[in-house]
Tab-separated table of C-alpha atoms in Angstrom:
chain	number	residue	atom	x	y	z
A	195	GLU	CA	-8.238	74.534	61.866
A	196	THR	CA	-9.236	71.953	64.387
A	197	GLY	CA	-6.653	70.741	66.441
A	198	VAL	CA	-7.031	67.247	65.787
A	199	THR	CA	-8.169	66.047	62.476
A	200	GLN	CA	-9.179	62.447	60.817
A	201	THR	CA	-9.696	61.451	57.475
A	202	PRO	CA	-11.912	59.912	55.994
A	203	ARG	CA	-15.406	60.607	58.422
A	204	HIS	CA	-16.924	57.396	57.431
A	205	LEU	CA	-15.812	54.281	55.515
A	206	VAL	CA	-17.523	51.462	54.504
A	207	MET	CA	-15.365	48.777	53.722
A	208	GLY	CA	-15.806	44.836	52.629
A	209	MET	CA	-13.904	42.280	54.287
A	210	THR	CA	-11.251	41.927	51.919
A	211	ASN	CA	-10.466	44.966	51.290
A	212	LYS	CA	-7.032	46.924	52.816
A	213	LYS	CA	-7.508	50.825	53.707
A	214	SER	CA	-6.152	53.244	56.300
A	215	LEU	CA	-7.429	55.909	58.538
A	216	LYS	CA	-5.468	58.896	59.181
A	217	CYS	CA	-5.377	61.622	61.757
A	218	GLU	CA	-2.712	65.169	62.202
A	219	GLN	CA	-2.988	66.874	65.060
A	220	HIS	CA	-1.918	70.857	65.020
A	221	LEU	CA	-0.740	71.155	68.671
A	222	GLY	CA	2.629	70.783	69.346
A	223	HIS	CA	2.024	67.302	71.090
A	224	ASN	CA	4.387	64.564	71.516
A	225	ALA	CA	1.952	61.388	72.041
A	226	MET	CA	-0.754	60.356	69.968
A	227	TYR	CA	-3.394	57.257	69.931
A	228	TRP	CA	-5.928	55.251	68.594
A	229	TYR	CA	-9.262	54.184	70.339
A	230	LYS	CA	-12.274	51.999	69.398
A	231	GLN	CA	-15.333	53.335	70.295
A	232	SER	CA	-18.226	50.757	70.109
A	233	ALA	CA	-22.006	50.714	70.922
A	234	LYS	CA	-22.443	50.470	74.620
A	235	LYS	CA	-18.902	49.787	75.282
A	236	PRO	CA	-16.039	51.972	77.345
A	237	LEU	CA	-13.285	53.650	74.667
A	238	GLU	CA	-10.965	50.629	74.258
A	239	LEU	CA	-7.377	52.016	73.990
A	240	MET	CA	-5.727	50.434	70.886
A	241	PHE	CA	-2.108	52.367	70.452
A	242	VAL	CA	-0.202	54.799	72.370
A	243	TYR	CA	2.638	56.554	70.591
A	244	ASN	CA	5.076	59.005	72.659
A	245	PHE	CA	7.937	60.473	70.484
A	246	LYS	CA	7.061	58.185	67.185
A	247	GLU	CA	7.871	55.332	69.333
A	248	GLN	CA	5.009	52.649	70.387
A	249	THR	CA	4.565	52.243	73.518
A	250	GLU	CA	1.241	50.835	74.136
A	251	ASN	CA	-0.040	47.691	71.939
A	252	ASN	CA	-3.373	46.561	73.928
A	253	SER	CA	-3.597	43.229	72.213
A	254	VAL	CA	-4.844	44.433	69.309
A	255	PRO	CA	-5.753	41.848	66.435
A	256	SER	CA	-2.621	42.281	63.555
A	257	ARG	CA	-5.403	43.172	60.961
A	258	PHE	CA	-4.989	46.769	62.671
A	259	SER	CA	-1.348	48.152	61.900
A	260	PRO	CA	-0.290	51.565	63.108
A	261	GLU	CA	2.391	53.619	61.498
A	262	CYS	CA	3.761	57.006	63.187
A	263	PRO	CA	5.829	58.549	60.769
A	264	ASN	CA	6.268	61.908	63.102
A	265	SER	CA	4.970	63.451	66.325
A	266	SER	CA	2.051	64.842	64.144
A	267	HIS	CA	1.219	62.223	61.832
A	268	LEU	CA	-0.883	58.756	62.801
A	269	PHE	CA	-2.072	56.015	60.619
A	270	LEU	CA	-4.067	52.802	61.130
A	271	HIS	CA	-3.490	50.558	58.319
A	272	LEU	CA	-6.369	48.094	57.972
A	273	HIS	CA	-6.918	44.866	55.947
A	274	THR	CA	-8.919	41.390	55.976
A	275	LEU	CA	-11.213	42.914	58.887
A	276	GLN	CA	-13.999	41.470	60.071
A	277	PRO	CA	-17.720	42.795	60.479
A	278	GLU	CA	-17.290	43.091	64.311
A	279	ASP	CA	-14.423	45.681	63.703
A	280	SER	CA	-17.058	48.080	62.607
A	281	ALA	CA	-17.227	50.782	65.431
A	282	LEU	CA	-15.982	54.906	65.457
A	283	TYR	CA	-11.938	55.160	65.408
A	284	LEU	CA	-10.661	57.698	67.264
A	285	CYS	CA	-7.632	59.690	67.312
A	286	ALA	CA	-6.120	61.903	70.204
A	287	SER	CA	-2.983	63.522	70.781
A	288	SER	CA	-1.569	64.857	74.189
A	289	THR	CA	1.776	66.396	75.477
A	290	GLY	CA	2.618	62.712	76.955
A	291	GLU	CA	3.175	64.238	80.635
A	292	PRO	CA	1.644	62.465	83.071
A	293	GLY	CA	-1.553	62.720	83.630
A	294	GLU	CA	-2.297	63.454	80.068
A	295	LYS	CA	-5.088	65.442	78.859
A	296	LEU	CA	-6.127	63.573	75.543
A	297	PHE	CA	-7.502	65.975	72.733
A	298	PHE	CA	-9.491	64.102	70.333
A	299	GLY	CA	-10.963	64.198	66.819
A	300	SER	CA	-13.774	63.811	65.469
A	301	GLY	CA	-13.220	60.043	64.551
A	302	THR	CA	-13.896	58.107	61.732
A	303	GLN	CA	-17.311	55.839	61.706
A	304	LEU	CA	-15.860	52.560	60.039
A	305	SER	CA	-18.791	49.803	58.397
A	306	VAL	CA	-17.340	46.384	57.682
A	307	LEU	CA	-19.699	44.606	55.022
B	195	GLN	CA	-15.044	43.574	88.418
B	196	LYS	CA	-15.083	46.134	85.469
B	197	GLU	CA	-12.349	48.999	86.042
B	198	VAL	CA	-14.489	51.657	85.795
B	199	GLU	CA	-18.274	51.401	86.016
B	200	GLN	CA	-20.565	54.163	84.646
B	201	ASP	CA	-24.299	53.876	84.621
B	202	PRO	CA	-25.383	54.985	80.271
B	203	GLY	CA	-28.584	55.958	81.345
B	204	PRO	CA	-29.957	57.747	79.628
B	205	LEU	CA	-30.560	60.712	81.923
B	206	SER	CA	-33.322	62.934	81.477
B	207	VAL	CA	-33.774	65.810	83.203
B	208	PRO	CA	-36.019	69.152	82.973
B	209	GLU	CA	-34.386	72.649	82.089
B	210	GLY	CA	-32.726	74.492	85.082
B	211	ALA	CA	-32.191	71.128	87.102
B	212	ILE	CA	-28.932	70.186	89.161
B	213	VAL	CA	-27.581	67.035	87.476
B	214	SER	CA	-25.301	64.698	88.846
B	215	LEU	CA	-23.195	62.126	86.663
B	216	ASN	CA	-21.163	59.651	88.658
B	217	CYS	CA	-18.549	56.896	87.990
B	218	THR	CA	-16.965	54.443	90.532
B	219	TYR	CA	-13.337	52.929	89.715
B	220	SER	CA	-11.064	49.542	91.375
B	221	ASN	CA	-7.741	50.740	90.834
B	222	SER	CA	-6.495	52.763	93.295
B	223	ALA	CA	-3.560	53.304	91.118
B	224	PHE	CA	-5.590	56.130	89.251
B	225	GLN	CA	-4.479	59.736	90.325
B	226	TYR	CA	-5.791	61.640	87.697
B	227	PHE	CA	-9.234	62.246	86.980
B	228	MET	CA	-11.365	63.709	83.983
B	229	TRP	CA	-14.342	64.577	82.313
B	230	TYR	CA	-15.338	64.350	78.827
B	231	ARG	CA	-18.121	65.428	76.866
B	232	GLN	CA	-19.462	64.063	73.502
B	233	TYR	CA	-21.937	64.978	71.553
B	234	SER	CA	-23.006	62.994	68.636
B	235	ARG	CA	-20.929	62.425	65.372
B	236	LYS	CA	-18.197	64.163	67.625
B	237	GLY	CA	-15.113	63.171	69.158
B	238	PRO	CA	-14.621	63.669	73.560
B	239	GLU	CA	-13.822	67.402	74.414
B	240	LEU	CA	-12.221	67.362	78.035
B	241	LEU	CA	-14.229	69.564	79.984
B	242	MET	CA	-13.129	68.663	83.716
B	243	TYR	CA	-9.570	67.708	85.126
B	244	THR	CA	-8.445	67.143	88.466
B	245	TYR	CA	-5.717	65.343	90.088
B	246	SER	CA	-5.959	62.813	93.528
B	247	SER	CA	-8.908	64.311	95.983
B	248	GLY	CA	-10.686	67.281	96.085
B	249	ASN	CA	-13.439	69.407	94.324
B	250	LYS	CA	-13.043	71.655	91.069
B	251	GLU	CA	-15.236	74.487	90.064
B	252	ASP	CA	-15.533	75.641	86.538
B	253	GLY	CA	-18.835	77.722	85.452
B	254	ARG	CA	-21.840	75.826	85.780
B	255	PHE	CA	-19.639	72.749	86.081
B	256	THR	CA	-17.868	71.103	89.771
B	257	ALA	CA	-15.848	67.909	89.653
B	258	GLN	CA	-15.503	65.941	92.758
B	259	VAL	CA	-13.227	63.115	93.446
B	260	ASP	CA	-13.384	61.171	96.590
B	261	LYS	CA	-10.276	58.414	96.396
B	262	SER	CA	-11.137	57.004	99.768
B	263	SER	CA	-14.226	55.775	98.463
B	264	LYS	CA	-12.888	55.545	94.336
B	265	TYR	CA	-15.636	57.492	93.423
B	266	ILE	CA	-16.331	60.577	91.597
B	267	SER	CA	-18.736	62.795	90.059
B	268	LEU	CA	-19.612	66.020	87.868
B	269	PHE	CA	-22.498	67.947	88.780
B	270	ILE	CA	-23.980	70.674	86.615
B	271	ARG	CA	-25.679	74.053	87.813
B	272	ASP	CA	-28.766	75.605	85.699
B	273	SER	CA	-29.020	72.411	83.024
B	274	GLN	CA	-29.199	74.130	79.710
B	275	PRO	CA	-30.784	71.800	76.470
B	276	SER	CA	-27.015	72.447	75.068
B	277	ASP	CA	-25.987	70.405	77.615
B	278	SER	CA	-27.721	67.080	76.013
B	279	ALA	CA	-24.204	64.505	75.335
B	280	THR	CA	-23.141	61.809	76.595
B	281	TYR	CA	-20.508	62.516	79.690
B	282	LEU	CA	-17.375	60.176	79.835
B	283	CYS	CA	-15.814	59.602	83.059
B	284	ALA	CA	-11.710	59.272	82.596
B	285	MET	CA	-8.904	58.150	84.758
B	286	SER	CA	-4.875	58.015	84.292
B	287	ARG	CA	-2.384	55.985	86.122
B	288	TYR	CA	0.566	57.972	87.426
B	289	SER	CA	3.479	57.176	85.221
B	290	GLY	CA	6.864	58.383	85.421
B	291	GLY	CA	7.095	56.974	81.664
B	292	GLY	CA	4.384	59.529	80.616
B	293	ALA	CA	1.838	58.712	78.020
B	294	ASP	CA	-0.287	55.544	78.844
B	295	GLY	CA	-3.430	56.378	77.711
B	296	LEU	CA	-7.028	56.752	79.690
B	297	THR	CA	-8.970	54.361	81.069
B	298	PHE	CA	-12.736	55.514	80.024
B	299	GLY	CA	-15.841	54.376	81.341
B	300	LYS	CA	-19.358	53.212	79.061
B	301	GLY	CA	-20.371	57.314	79.213
B	302	THR	CA	-23.681	59.038	80.088
B	303	HIS	CA	-26.247	59.949	78.021
B	304	LEU	CA	-27.535	63.092	79.343
B	305	ILE	CA	-30.813	64.620	78.159
B	306	ILE	CA	-32.508	67.989	79.039
B	307	GLN	CA	-35.553	68.437	78.044
B	308	PRO	CA	-36.839	72.647	77.272
């Protein structure tokens, strides 16, 4: 089983839907991250959790709502999204130490219609 | 000025060539420097990790960091078609708190022609 698992791999949703992305890490790490990857743009850090506490919220719109029930699981709840939110959403984990080495999942490719 | 600049390419080279990939950055607080490789429809995977200035070699890959110039490089020797991917540079500040997340470049799309 891979170190960081994301589900679903693909998601198509309308602007009025509510959906959730799930991430699970099997590496014994303490920190988990959500990144957004859009075409021709750098990866954008969205949220960071360290020991289940949110330590970073990078001015993300409130239609994205993260949840971290424990150090192994991370969710991203989505509601009333816009077409420009279509992107690859990547989850990552690390030990949480300075100079953190991030390990990524394969991502969820999200399309908002 | 963007924090990290990276030419998105595509960069196309023949098999066996030496590939040079580069990033520049503006924030002198960055202390840790990484290169990730990302294949199509996959997440990025860590390829090289360097702390502060200097060189690091791992097989066919060499990472160089020049903090005085705010410039980092990745060299790939004897390039193979399987090296075709997007290469992302990433950087981290030193932080006593730990998890801050990495700052990434846009990525360079590399194509190795057989």
